[in-house]
Amino acid sequence: MSGDTSPFALDLAELHGSLGDPLMEVMNFLNEVTSRHPGAISFGPGRPHEGQFEVERIGAYLDAYTRYLTEEAGHTPDEVRTLLFQYGRTNGQIHELVARTLRNDEDIRADPESVVVTVGCQEGMFITLRALFAEPTDVLLVPSPCYIGITGAARLLDIETVPVPEGEDGVDPVALRETVAALRAAGKRPRALYAIPDFANPTGTRMSVPARRRLLEFADEADLLLLEDNPYSFFTRADARVPTLKALDTRRRVVYLGSFAKTCFPGARVGYVVADQEVRLPGGERTLLADQLSKVKSMVTVNTSALSQAAIGGMLLTHGCRLREVNKAAADHYGQNLSVLLDSFERLLPPSRREAAGISWNVPEGGFFLTLTLPVPADNELLETSARDHGVIWTPMTYFYPDGGGLHQMRLSLSYLTPGEVAEGAERLTELLQRSCL
Ligand SMILES: Cc1ncc(COP(=O)(O)O)c(C=O)c1O
C-alpha cells in the first residue's frame, strides 16, 4: 500500500480469521513471484494450454445454443431473449445438456434436476459445503496434500478440515478408518471426504478401480459422503478408462463436482454439482440435495451467467455432448509435456546421480501435475533463488499440506507450457539442483 494513511483503519485481527491465514495468500504470492520474473519458465499455474482456443468460436457457440433453444427445445423468440438476457433459473439452464454429456463421457446417469450449474467448480464446493455442514462438530476429511480450493472454501465457512495422508492409490484406507474412529470417539461427525481420484492436484496420483470400490464401501459403512472432484480425468497418457466414483456409486454416496475450466475453457467460469441425494423434509416428503443447494446458490451468485452457460451449452452441442473426443488434442499436448519432462529428468538425473543425492519424482499417467522431492527444503527462499538466478518457477508443496509437511517437495505443473519450454525448464531445474543439492 502507498500514499497517506487514513485516520480510520480496520484491524486484520477483527476481520474473519481466514483472512490472516497464509493459505489465502498462496495465489497472490505466486502471481507476485511470476510478475517479478516475467522471463522465467513457470511450472506454477494449473492453467489449460491455449493452443485450442479460437476467439471466433465463442460467437459460433452462442449461435449453436440459440438454435438449440428454438429448434430443439421449442422456445419462442421472446422466450429465447428472456433466457439469454434475464436473471434465470437458479440451478441453471444447461443442466439437461450437462447430464447428456456426463452420460456420454463418463457413463454417469444423472437426472438433469440433480445438476446444479455453478460459477466454476469453486462455487460448487462452496455451496455444497455450506449445505452439508450443519454443526461445529461436523468435520471435512481431506487428503494430505490437498487442493487449496477446498481447504480455502472450508476455512471461509469455519468448517474444520482433518487431513488423511494420501498414498499412491488415493487416501490411505487404514489411516482413513482410524481417523474416522478417532473423530467419532472425540464426539465429532466426519461428514464427508473430499477426493480427486483422477490425477489429483497437487500430486498427479490416480486411484485404481479396487481402491475406488473400497472407498465407496467404506463410505457406506462409515456413513460418509464422498465429494468427488474431477477436472482432469480426460487428460491421460494411458488408454484404459477408469470409471469415476460417481459412475460406480450405487447408493448415492457421491456428490460429484464438475468443472468445464479444463475441458472447455476457464474464462466461462462454468462448473456444476451432481447432487442426487434425497433429502427428507419434516413432513416426510423428499426433495433432492440439488434443491437445497439452490437455496444457497440463490444467496451467493443468484444464477450462473446466462451468457457463460450459452457459450458452454453451445460448445457441448457443437461436439454432440461428447467432450472426451474434442479434448484429445489437449490430452496429447499434456501427455507430450509429461513425457518430455520425465525423459529430460531421466537423462539429466540418471538413477546413480539422483539416488545418491536423494532426488526423486513420481510418474503420473496423466493430468497436469508432478511432484519432485529434494534433499533440501523446497521453500520460498529456494523459489526466489530459482526464479532469480535460474529463470524457473514452481510451487512449494508445503502450501498443499493442511497439517504441515511436504517441505522437501515441489509441485510442477505442465499444462501451460510448450514441450520446448518444458525441456528448457527441466534443464534450468537441474541447474538449480546442481547448485543446491547435487
Ligand atoms: C482439483 C481442482 N478442482 C477444481 C478446480 C477449479 O475449477 P473451476 O475453475 O471450475 O472453479 C481446479 C483448478 O485448478 C482444480 O485443480
CSV table of C-alpha atoms and ligand atoms in Angstrom, one decimal, residues 27 45-47 118-125 147-150 194-196 198-202 229-232 257-262 265-266 269-272 368-369 411, ligand 1:
chain,number,residue,atom,x,y,z
A,27,MET,CA,-2.3,-17.4,-5.2
A,45,PRO,CA,0.0,-22.3,-12.8
A,46,GLY,CA,-2.6,-25.1,-13.4
A,47,ARG,CA,-4.0,-23.2,-16.4
A,118,THR,CA,-22.3,-23.2,-10.9
A,119,VAL,CA,-19.9,-20.4,-11.3
A,120,GLY,CA,-16.9,-22.8,-11.7
A,121,CYS,CA,-16.4,-25.9,-9.6
A,122,GLN,CA,-15.2,-23.5,-6.9
A,123,GLU,CA,-18.8,-22.3,-6.3
A,124,GLY,CA,-19.9,-25.9,-6.4
A,125,MET,CA,-17.6,-26.7,-3.5
A,147,TYR,CA,-6.1,-28.9,-3.4
A,148,ILE,CA,-6.3,-25.5,-1.8
A,149,GLY,CA,-9.7,-24.6,-3.3
A,150,ILE,CA,-11.5,-26.9,-1.0
A,194,TYR,CA,-13.1,-34.7,-0.5
A,195,ALA,CA,-11.3,-36.7,-3.2
A,196,ILE,CA,-9.7,-36.2,-6.6
A,198,ASP,CA,-8.1,-38.9,-11.3
A,199,PHE,CA,-4.7,-37.2,-11.4
A,200,ALA,CA,-5.0,-35.3,-8.2
A,201,ASN,CA,-4.0,-31.7,-7.7
A,202,PRO,CA,-1.2,-31.4,-6.5
A,229,ASP,CA,-13.8,-33.5,-7.9
A,230,ASN,CA,-12.9,-34.5,-11.4
A,231,PRO,CA,-11.4,-31.8,-13.6
A,232,TYR,CA,-8.6,-33.9,-15.1
A,257,LEU,CA,-18.1,-31.7,-8.5
A,258,GLY,CA,-17.6,-30.9,-12.2
A,259,SER,CA,-15.7,-28.2,-14.0
A,260,PHE,CA,-15.6,-27.0,-17.6
A,261,ALA,CA,-12.5,-25.0,-16.9
A,262,LYS,CA,-10.1,-27.6,-18.4
A,265,PHE,CA,-12.4,-23.0,-21.2
A,266,PRO,CA,-11.9,-21.3,-17.8
A,269,ARG,CA,-16.4,-19.9,-15.2
A,270,VAL,CA,-18.9,-22.7,-15.5
A,271,GLY,CA,-18.9,-25.8,-13.4
A,272,TYR,CA,-21.6,-28.0,-11.9
A,368,PHE,CA,-1.3,-31.5,-15.1
A,369,PHE,CA,1.0,-32.2,-12.1
A,411,ARG,CA,4.7,-29.2,-7.5
B,1,LIG,C1,-8.9,-30.1,-8.3
B,1,LIG,C2,-9.5,-28.9,-8.8
B,1,LIG,N1,-10.8,-28.6,-8.6
B,1,LIG,C3,-11.3,-27.5,-9.1
B,1,LIG,C4,-10.6,-26.6,-9.8
B,1,LIG,C5,-11.2,-25.3,-10.2
B,1,LIG,O1,-12.3,-25.4,-11.0
B,1,LIG,P1,-13.1,-24.1,-11.5
B,1,LIG,O2,-12.1,-23.3,-12.4
B,1,LIG,O3,-14.2,-24.7,-12.4
B,1,LIG,O4,-13.6,-23.4,-10.4
B,1,LIG,C6,-9.3,-26.8,-10.0
B,1,LIG,C7,-8.5,-25.8,-10.8
B,1,LIG,O5,-7.3,-25.7,-10.7
B,1,LIG,C8,-8.7,-28.0,-9.5
B,1,LIG,O6,-7.4,-28.3,-9.7
